[in-house]
Amino acid sequence: MNRSKFRVQRMNAMVLASDIGTYDVESKVHPGNGEFLMNVAIGTPPNQFSAIMDTGSDLVWTQCKPCEECFDQSTPIFDPSQSSTYSKMSCSNDLCQALPSSTCQDGCQYMYTYGDYSSTQGILATETFTFGGSDKVSVPNIGFGCGADNEGNGFNQGAGLIGLGRGPLSLVSQLGEPKFSYCLTSIDGSKTSTLLMGSLANANSTLSSSNSKANNVMTTPLLHNPSHPSFYYLNLEGISVGSTRLPIKKDLFALSEDGSVGMIIDSGTTITYLEESAFDQVKKAFTSQMNLPLDDSGSAGLDLCFKMAKDTKSMDVPKFVFHFKEADLDLPSENYMIGDSDMGILCLAMGKSSGMSIFGNVQQQNMMVVHDLAKDTLSFVPTQCDAL
């Protein structure tokens, strides 16, 4: 929760192609501690590792030997000297030029920071990445950060990060595939699902999946923000709690010219953050509709919590609907309420933001999320993700 809070604060404070052909990619995705990770292999011969899947950033990177400052990871740290396909990137390369911060010293040296104040620093290089699935696919010459100085308390779940944003450094842009999809299992579970790119995302879209409710496909436009071209912006028009549509101004989440307002969808942020005045209305509505006393101990680190009996197995809660343009997303309760029977507490898995709003990964559980960049749309399809 702390990482997510720092992330949304930093995103509010921020005011940022390689031609390698096209490929169909499939990767297993599994839940971590507040994030989701995808499986990938790097180098020749390939070295397996998992990395945080992040639609809110662009850079693809992993830890590399020799490390100056590296966190502990469960798989061996990548040694570029042992790969026949590793190559440092020149400073004149377009991807080096796309970095928000770089220097030219023995190749393209990068420094990349995230919204929670974590960072990676090292050299930009190219390498062969191998993705799993029924048929393994190896993609040469992917630009990535070979990180020798990496700091962040959430990184040690894996061995790096795969940026899936809209910028030229991201895996999406480098693969040149205009469509990708992912399906996130329960964040507190242990089962896996998949990320798909290219024609696989089309062929396996949940329109034809037996685990999905094809008649419940909800599609909304993706918006562009010149101030933050890497983010996937959504047009949120309103919110309902219970049977009441809240009196939120329709333009409250509209993009501003300076990019300081609007809503993005982000797989790397745990909970949803709403603009402060909108969250205050949500909080007021929930408080009035819940038949439980407030818990103001702050023990859960969330803005709105209720006390409940420790032996409670289930609880009726008001329904929650996000009214996106052309798509009303009625969330299942597990996608917005977090309970801990041992603590005797039930909390709304959302927080407030002073500006930018973020649709987080808790709200995306058991949804097939399809990004179609050719049509500039994003689709939600209720899906049992662990059955894919």
XYZ file of N, CA and C in Angstrom, residues 142-279:
414
model
N 15.865 -6.837 -28.542
C 15.009 -6.015 -27.688
C 15.893 -5.110 -26.835
N 15.594 -3.822 -26.864
C 16.312 -2.884 -26.025
C 15.891 -3.022 -24.579
N 16.877 -3.127 -23.675
C 16.547 -3.309 -22.257
C 17.617 -2.659 -21.396
N 17.268 -2.406 -20.154
C 18.211 -1.867 -19.201
C 18.920 -2.987 -18.467
N 20.239 -2.968 -18.526
C 21.055 -3.926 -17.790
C 21.451 -3.229 -16.488
N 20.657 -3.458 -15.445
C 20.753 -2.657 -14.232
C 21.834 -3.118 -13.273
N 22.737 -2.212 -12.930
C 23.796 -2.513 -11.967
C 23.549 -1.847 -10.615
N 22.631 -0.883 -10.573
C 22.301 -0.180 -9.335
C 20.779 -0.051 -9.293
N 20.141 -0.906 -8.493
C 18.683 -0.998 -8.509
C 18.148 -0.904 -7.086
N 17.272 0.043 -6.843
C 16.787 0.295 -5.500
C 15.273 0.386 -5.479
N 14.644 -0.379 -4.605
C 13.190 -0.352 -4.471
C 12.725 -1.551 -3.670
N 11.838 -1.316 -2.703
C 11.479 -2.411 -1.807
C 10.465 -3.375 -2.394
N 9.984 -3.129 -3.608
C 9.062 -4.069 -4.226
C 9.686 -4.913 -5.317
N 10.907 -4.551 -5.736
C 11.545 -5.224 -6.860
C 11.932 -6.669 -6.559
N 12.247 -6.979 -5.300
C 12.810 -8.286 -4.996
C 11.816 -9.432 -5.133
N 10.589 -9.121 -5.547
C 9.649 -10.194 -5.881
C 10.094 -10.928 -7.140
N 10.824 -10.233 -7.994
C 11.286 -10.812 -9.253
C 12.717 -10.419 -9.522
N 13.017 -10.144 -10.782
C 14.387 -9.803 -11.155
C 14.423 -8.583 -12.057
N 13.362 -7.785 -12.037
C 13.315 -6.614 -12.890
C 11.893 -6.226 -13.195
N 11.694 -5.581 -14.340
C 10.385 -5.051 -14.680
C 10.213 -5.034 -16.194
N 9.003 -5.341 -16.648
C 8.671 -5.273 -18.065
C 7.696 -4.117 -18.262
N 8.157 -3.039 -18.882
C 7.305 -1.890 -19.144
C 6.393 -2.156 -20.330
N 5.098 -1.931 -20.130
C 4.098 -2.171 -21.178
C 3.352 -0.889 -21.545
N 3.992 0.266 -21.296
C 3.362 1.540 -21.619
C 3.361 1.823 -23.111
N 3.035 3.067 -23.451
C 2.895 3.449 -24.858
C 4.174 4.013 -25.458
N 5.197 4.267 -24.635
C 6.412 4.898 -25.136
C 7.285 3.947 -25.936
N 8.271 4.478 -26.670
C 9.104 3.655 -27.558
C 9.953 2.617 -26.847
N 10.234 2.800 -25.552
C 11.070 1.855 -24.823
C 10.320 0.600 -24.384
N 9.004 0.628 -24.411
C 8.226 -0.472 -23.850
C 8.269 -1.711 -24.726
N 7.957 -2.856 -24.114
C 7.898 -4.102 -24.866
C 6.806 -4.033 -25.926
N 5.684 -3.397 -25.610
C 4.585 -3.257 -26.563
C 5.051 -2.538 -27.820
N 5.742 -1.417 -27.638
C 6.197 -0.633 -28.786
C 7.296 -1.340 -29.554
N 8.222 -1.968 -28.841
C 9.324 -2.632 -29.529
C 8.855 -3.831 -30.347
N 7.833 -4.535 -29.854
C 7.302 -5.665 -30.615
C 6.438 -5.211 -31.788
N 5.999 -3.952 -31.760
C 5.201 -3.431 -32.851
C 3.831 -4.066 -32.957
N 3.322 -4.580 -31.829
C 2.014 -5.225 -31.838
C 0.970 -4.263 -31.267
N -0.071 -3.942 -32.043
C -1.053 -2.957 -31.579
C -2.083 -3.501 -30.600
N -2.070 -4.805 -30.342
C -3.054 -5.360 -29.413
C -2.368 -6.271 -28.402
N -2.706 -6.093 -27.129
C -2.260 -7.032 -26.105
C -3.335 -7.148 -25.041
N -3.307 -8.260 -24.337
C -4.301 -8.491 -23.295
C -3.650 -9.209 -22.129
N -4.234 -9.026 -20.958
C -3.804 -9.780 -19.783
C -5.017 -10.066 -18.925
N -4.887 -11.081 -18.094
C -5.954 -11.487 -17.192
C -5.322 -11.724 -15.832
N -5.733 -10.976 -14.826
C -5.117 -11.040 -13.504
C -5.948 -11.911 -12.571
N -5.316 -12.928 -11.994
C -5.975 -13.780 -11.014
C -6.105 -13.024 -9.694
N -6.691 -13.662 -8.703
C -6.821 -13.041 -7.391
C -5.449 -12.685 -6.856
N -5.303 -11.455 -6.357
C -3.993 -10.968 -5.931
C -3.482 -11.680 -4.685
N -4.381 -12.306 -3.927
C -3.937 -13.035 -2.737
C -3.900 -14.543 -2.978
N -3.953 -14.954 -4.243
C -3.889 -16.371 -4.582
C -2.520 -16.773 -5.090
N -2.440 -17.979 -5.637
C -1.162 -18.488 -6.125
C -1.253 -19.022 -7.551
N -2.411 -18.870 -8.183
C -2.596 -19.413 -9.516
C -2.120 -18.431 -10.582
N -1.866 -18.968 -11.778
C -1.322 -18.157 -12.858
C -2.360 -17.920 -13.940
N -2.076 -16.904 -14.761
C -2.872 -16.646 -15.947
C -1.912 -16.251 -17.063
N -2.399 -15.484 -18.053
C -1.553 -15.207 -19.208
C -1.608 -13.751 -19.643
N -0.486 -13.328 -20.255
C -0.421 -12.091 -21.015
C -0.216 -12.484 -22.467
N -0.969 -11.889 -23.374
C -0.917 -12.222 -24.790
C -0.672 -10.971 -25.609
N 0.152 -11.108 -26.650
C 0.412 -9.997 -27.559
C 0.270 -10.453 -29.000
N -0.124 -9.497 -29.855
C -0.243 -9.799 -31.273
C -1.531 -10.527 -31.585
N -1.486 -11.406 -32.581
C -2.692 -12.107 -33.010
C -3.225 -13.028 -31.922
N -2.374 -13.448 -30.984
C -2.852 -14.276 -29.875
C -3.865 -13.517 -29.029
N -3.620 -12.226 -28.821
C -4.547 -11.413 -28.030
C -5.888 -11.322 -28.729
N -5.869 -11.373 -30.061
C -7.114 -11.325 -30.821
C -7.806 -12.686 -30.809
N -7.045 -13.743 -31.123
C -7.636 -15.075 -31.217
C -8.122 -15.573 -29.866
N -7.444 -15.162 -28.787
C -7.808 -15.643 -27.466
C -8.563 -14.609 -26.647
N -9.011 -13.555 -27.331
C -9.821 -12.581 -26.606
C -11.015 -13.320 -26.028
N -11.475 -12.868 -24.922
C -12.469 -13.653 -24.210
C -13.828 -13.656 -24.878
N -13.922 -13.041 -26.047
C -15.160 -13.172 -26.807
C -15.438 -14.635 -27.128
N -14.332 -15.420 -27.286
C -14.511 -16.819 -27.657
C -14.106 -17.777 -26.553
N -13.747 -17.238 -25.386
C -13.300 -18.095 -24.299
C -14.489 -18.667 -23.532
N -14.420 -19.940 -23.227
C -15.513 -20.574 -22.487
C -15.555 -20.118 -21.033
N -14.481 -19.446 -20.564
C -14.442 -19.008 -19.174
C -14.979 -17.595 -18.998
N -15.380 -16.961 -20.094
C -15.762 -15.561 -20.023
C -17.246 -15.379 -20.313
N -17.702 -14.189 -20.030
C -19.092 -13.843 -20.295
C -19.100 -12.875 -21.475
N -19.092 -13.457 -22.697
C -18.894 -12.657 -23.902
C -19.923 -11.547 -24.047
N -21.146 -11.763 -23.535
C -22.163 -10.733 -23.673
C -21.923 -9.580 -22.703
N -20.926 -9.702 -21.830
C -20.605 -8.639 -20.882
C -19.343 -7.883 -21.258
N -18.933 -7.962 -22.516
C -17.761 -7.204 -22.960
C -18.074 -5.718 -22.864
N -17.189 -4.990 -22.166
C -17.362 -3.546 -22.009
C -16.164 -2.848 -22.623
N -16.398 -2.012 -23.618
C -15.322 -1.359 -24.353
C -15.439 0.145 -24.220
N -14.322 0.778 -23.898
C -14.289 2.223 -23.699
C -13.098 2.809 -24.458
N -13.176 4.050 -24.910
C -12.055 4.642 -25.654
C -10.830 4.861 -24.765
N -9.659 4.686 -25.363
C -8.406 5.098 -24.738
C -8.096 6.525 -25.174
N -7.639 7.330 -24.243
C -7.331 8.726 -24.527
C -5.822 8.936 -24.561
N -5.384 9.928 -25.334
C -3.970 10.302 -25.400
C -3.750 11.575 -24.595
N -2.635 11.621 -23.903
C -2.253 12.811 -23.157
C -0.848 13.207 -23.589
N -0.691 14.294 -24.356
C 0.642 14.695 -24.831
C 1.636 14.949 -23.705
N 1.130 15.324 -22.522
C 2.026 15.576 -21.389
C 2.580 14.284 -20.802
N 1.820 13.193 -20.927
C 2.242 11.885 -20.432
C 1.901 10.838 -21.503
N 2.653 10.804 -22.585
C 2.280 9.963 -23.736
C 2.363 8.468 -23.471
N 3.010 8.048 -22.387
C 3.166 6.619 -22.118
C 1.964 6.000 -21.412
N 1.122 6.830 -20.779
C 0.030 6.303 -19.964
C -1.201 5.971 -20.807
N -1.975 4.992 -20.301
C -3.246 4.616 -20.914
C -4.368 5.318 -20.144
N -4.892 6.389 -20.734
C -5.931 7.183 -20.071
C -7.321 6.680 -20.435
N -8.207 6.690 -19.432
C -9.605 6.303 -19.613
C -10.514 7.508 -19.379
N -11.677 7.465 -19.996
C -12.662 8.538 -19.831
C -13.692 8.095 -18.790
N -13.437 8.442 -17.533
C -14.358 8.114 -16.446
C -15.372 9.250 -16.305
N -16.661 8.912 -16.444
C -17.710 9.934 -16.425
C -18.474 9.991 -15.111
N -18.386 8.924 -14.291
C -19.127 8.940 -13.042
C -18.930 7.674 -12.242
N -19.484 7.653 -11.023
C -19.365 6.518 -10.101
C -20.697 6.324 -9.393
N -21.105 5.067 -9.247
C -22.293 4.753 -8.448
C -21.894 3.897 -7.254
N -22.477 4.181 -6.108
C -22.332 3.365 -4.911
C -23.726 2.919 -4.508
N -23.937 1.590 -4.434
C -25.280 1.082 -4.221
C -26.145 1.423 -5.424
N -27.320 1.947 -5.184
C -28.214 2.342 -6.274
C -28.112 3.820 -6.603
N -27.146 4.503 -5.988
C -27.044 5.955 -6.134
C -25.862 6.348 -7.012
N -26.142 7.084 -8.077
C -25.052 7.672 -8.855
C -24.632 8.957 -8.163
N -23.370 9.035 -7.808
C -22.883 10.157 -7.011
C -22.884 11.448 -7.824
N -23.138 12.577 -7.181
C -23.196 13.865 -7.892
C -21.797 14.414 -8.195
N -21.015 13.607 -8.920
C -19.666 14.016 -9.309
C -19.739 14.722 -10.650
N -19.111 15.861 -10.771
C -19.112 16.587 -12.036
C -18.517 15.713 -13.136
N -19.176 15.698 -14.275
C -18.782 14.812 -15.363
C -17.367 15.087 -15.842
N -16.927 16.343 -15.741
C -15.595 16.692 -16.245
C -14.512 16.610 -15.169
N -14.858 16.057 -13.995
C -13.888 16.017 -12.895
C -12.668 15.168 -13.256
N -12.889 14.101 -14.034
C -11.786 13.218 -14.416
C -11.286 13.501 -15.837
N -11.758 14.580 -16.446
C -11.342 14.902 -17.812
C -9.882 15.338 -17.838
N -9.213 15.032 -18.938
C -7.808 15.416 -19.081
C -7.666 16.930 -19.106
N -6.695 17.430 -18.365
C -6.381 18.851 -18.405
C -5.234 19.078 -19.386
N -5.067 20.319 -19.814
C -4.035 20.620 -20.813
C -2.634 20.315 -20.295
N -2.420 20.498 -18.996
C -1.081 20.239 -18.450
C -0.905 18.786 -18.013
N -1.946 17.957 -18.202
C -1.823 16.538 -17.880
C -1.892 16.212 -16.405
N -2.336 17.168 -15.578
C -2.330 16.931 -14.134
C -3.585 16.213 -13.640
N -4.606 16.091 -14.490
C -5.862 15.462 -14.097
C -6.234 14.419 -15.150
N -7.008 13.428 -14.732
C -7.424 12.355 -15.621
C -7.250 11.027 -14.907
N -7.699 9.937 -15.532
C -7.542 8.607 -14.952
C -6.772 7.711 -15.898
N -5.760 7.016 -15.351
C -5.028 6.023 -16.119
C -5.332 4.637 -15.561
N -5.155 3.616 -16.396
C -5.217 2.235 -15.921
C -3.782 1.750 -15.794
N -3.468 1.117 -14.660
C -2.081 0.777 -14.363
C -2.015 -0.572 -13.644
N -1.357 -1.542 -14.274
C -1.211 -2.863 -13.649
C -0.200 -2.848 -12.516
N 0.617 -1.800 -12.423
C 1.665 -1.744 -11.413
C 1.279 -1.024 -10.133
N 0.077 -0.452 -10.071
C -0.435 0.174 -8.852
C -1.474 -0.753 -8.227
N -1.374 -0.974 -6.933
C -2.194 -2.007 -6.307
C -3.660 -1.631 -6.228
N -3.980 -0.512 -5.612
C -5.383 -0.119 -5.444
C -5.698 1.078 -6.331
N -6.980 1.373 -6.459
C -7.421 2.525 -7.242
C -7.338 3.789 -6.403
N -6.891 4.868 -7.043
C -6.848 6.178 -6.405
C -7.761 7.124 -7.166
N -8.616 7.828 -6.431
C -9.568 8.755 -7.021
C -9.260 10.176 -6.596
N -9.502 11.119 -7.500
C -9.346 12.532 -7.183
C -10.061 12.826 -5.866
N -9.444 13.639 -5.042
C -9.832 13.770 -3.635
C -11.305 14.094 -3.430
N -11.857 15.044 -4.176
C -13.261 15.404 -3.948
C -14.192 14.266 -4.344
N -13.806 13.484 -5.378
C -14.608 12.319 -5.769
C -14.516 11.232 -4.708
N -13.312 11.004 -4.193
C -13.165 9.985 -3.154
C -13.962 10.353 -1.909
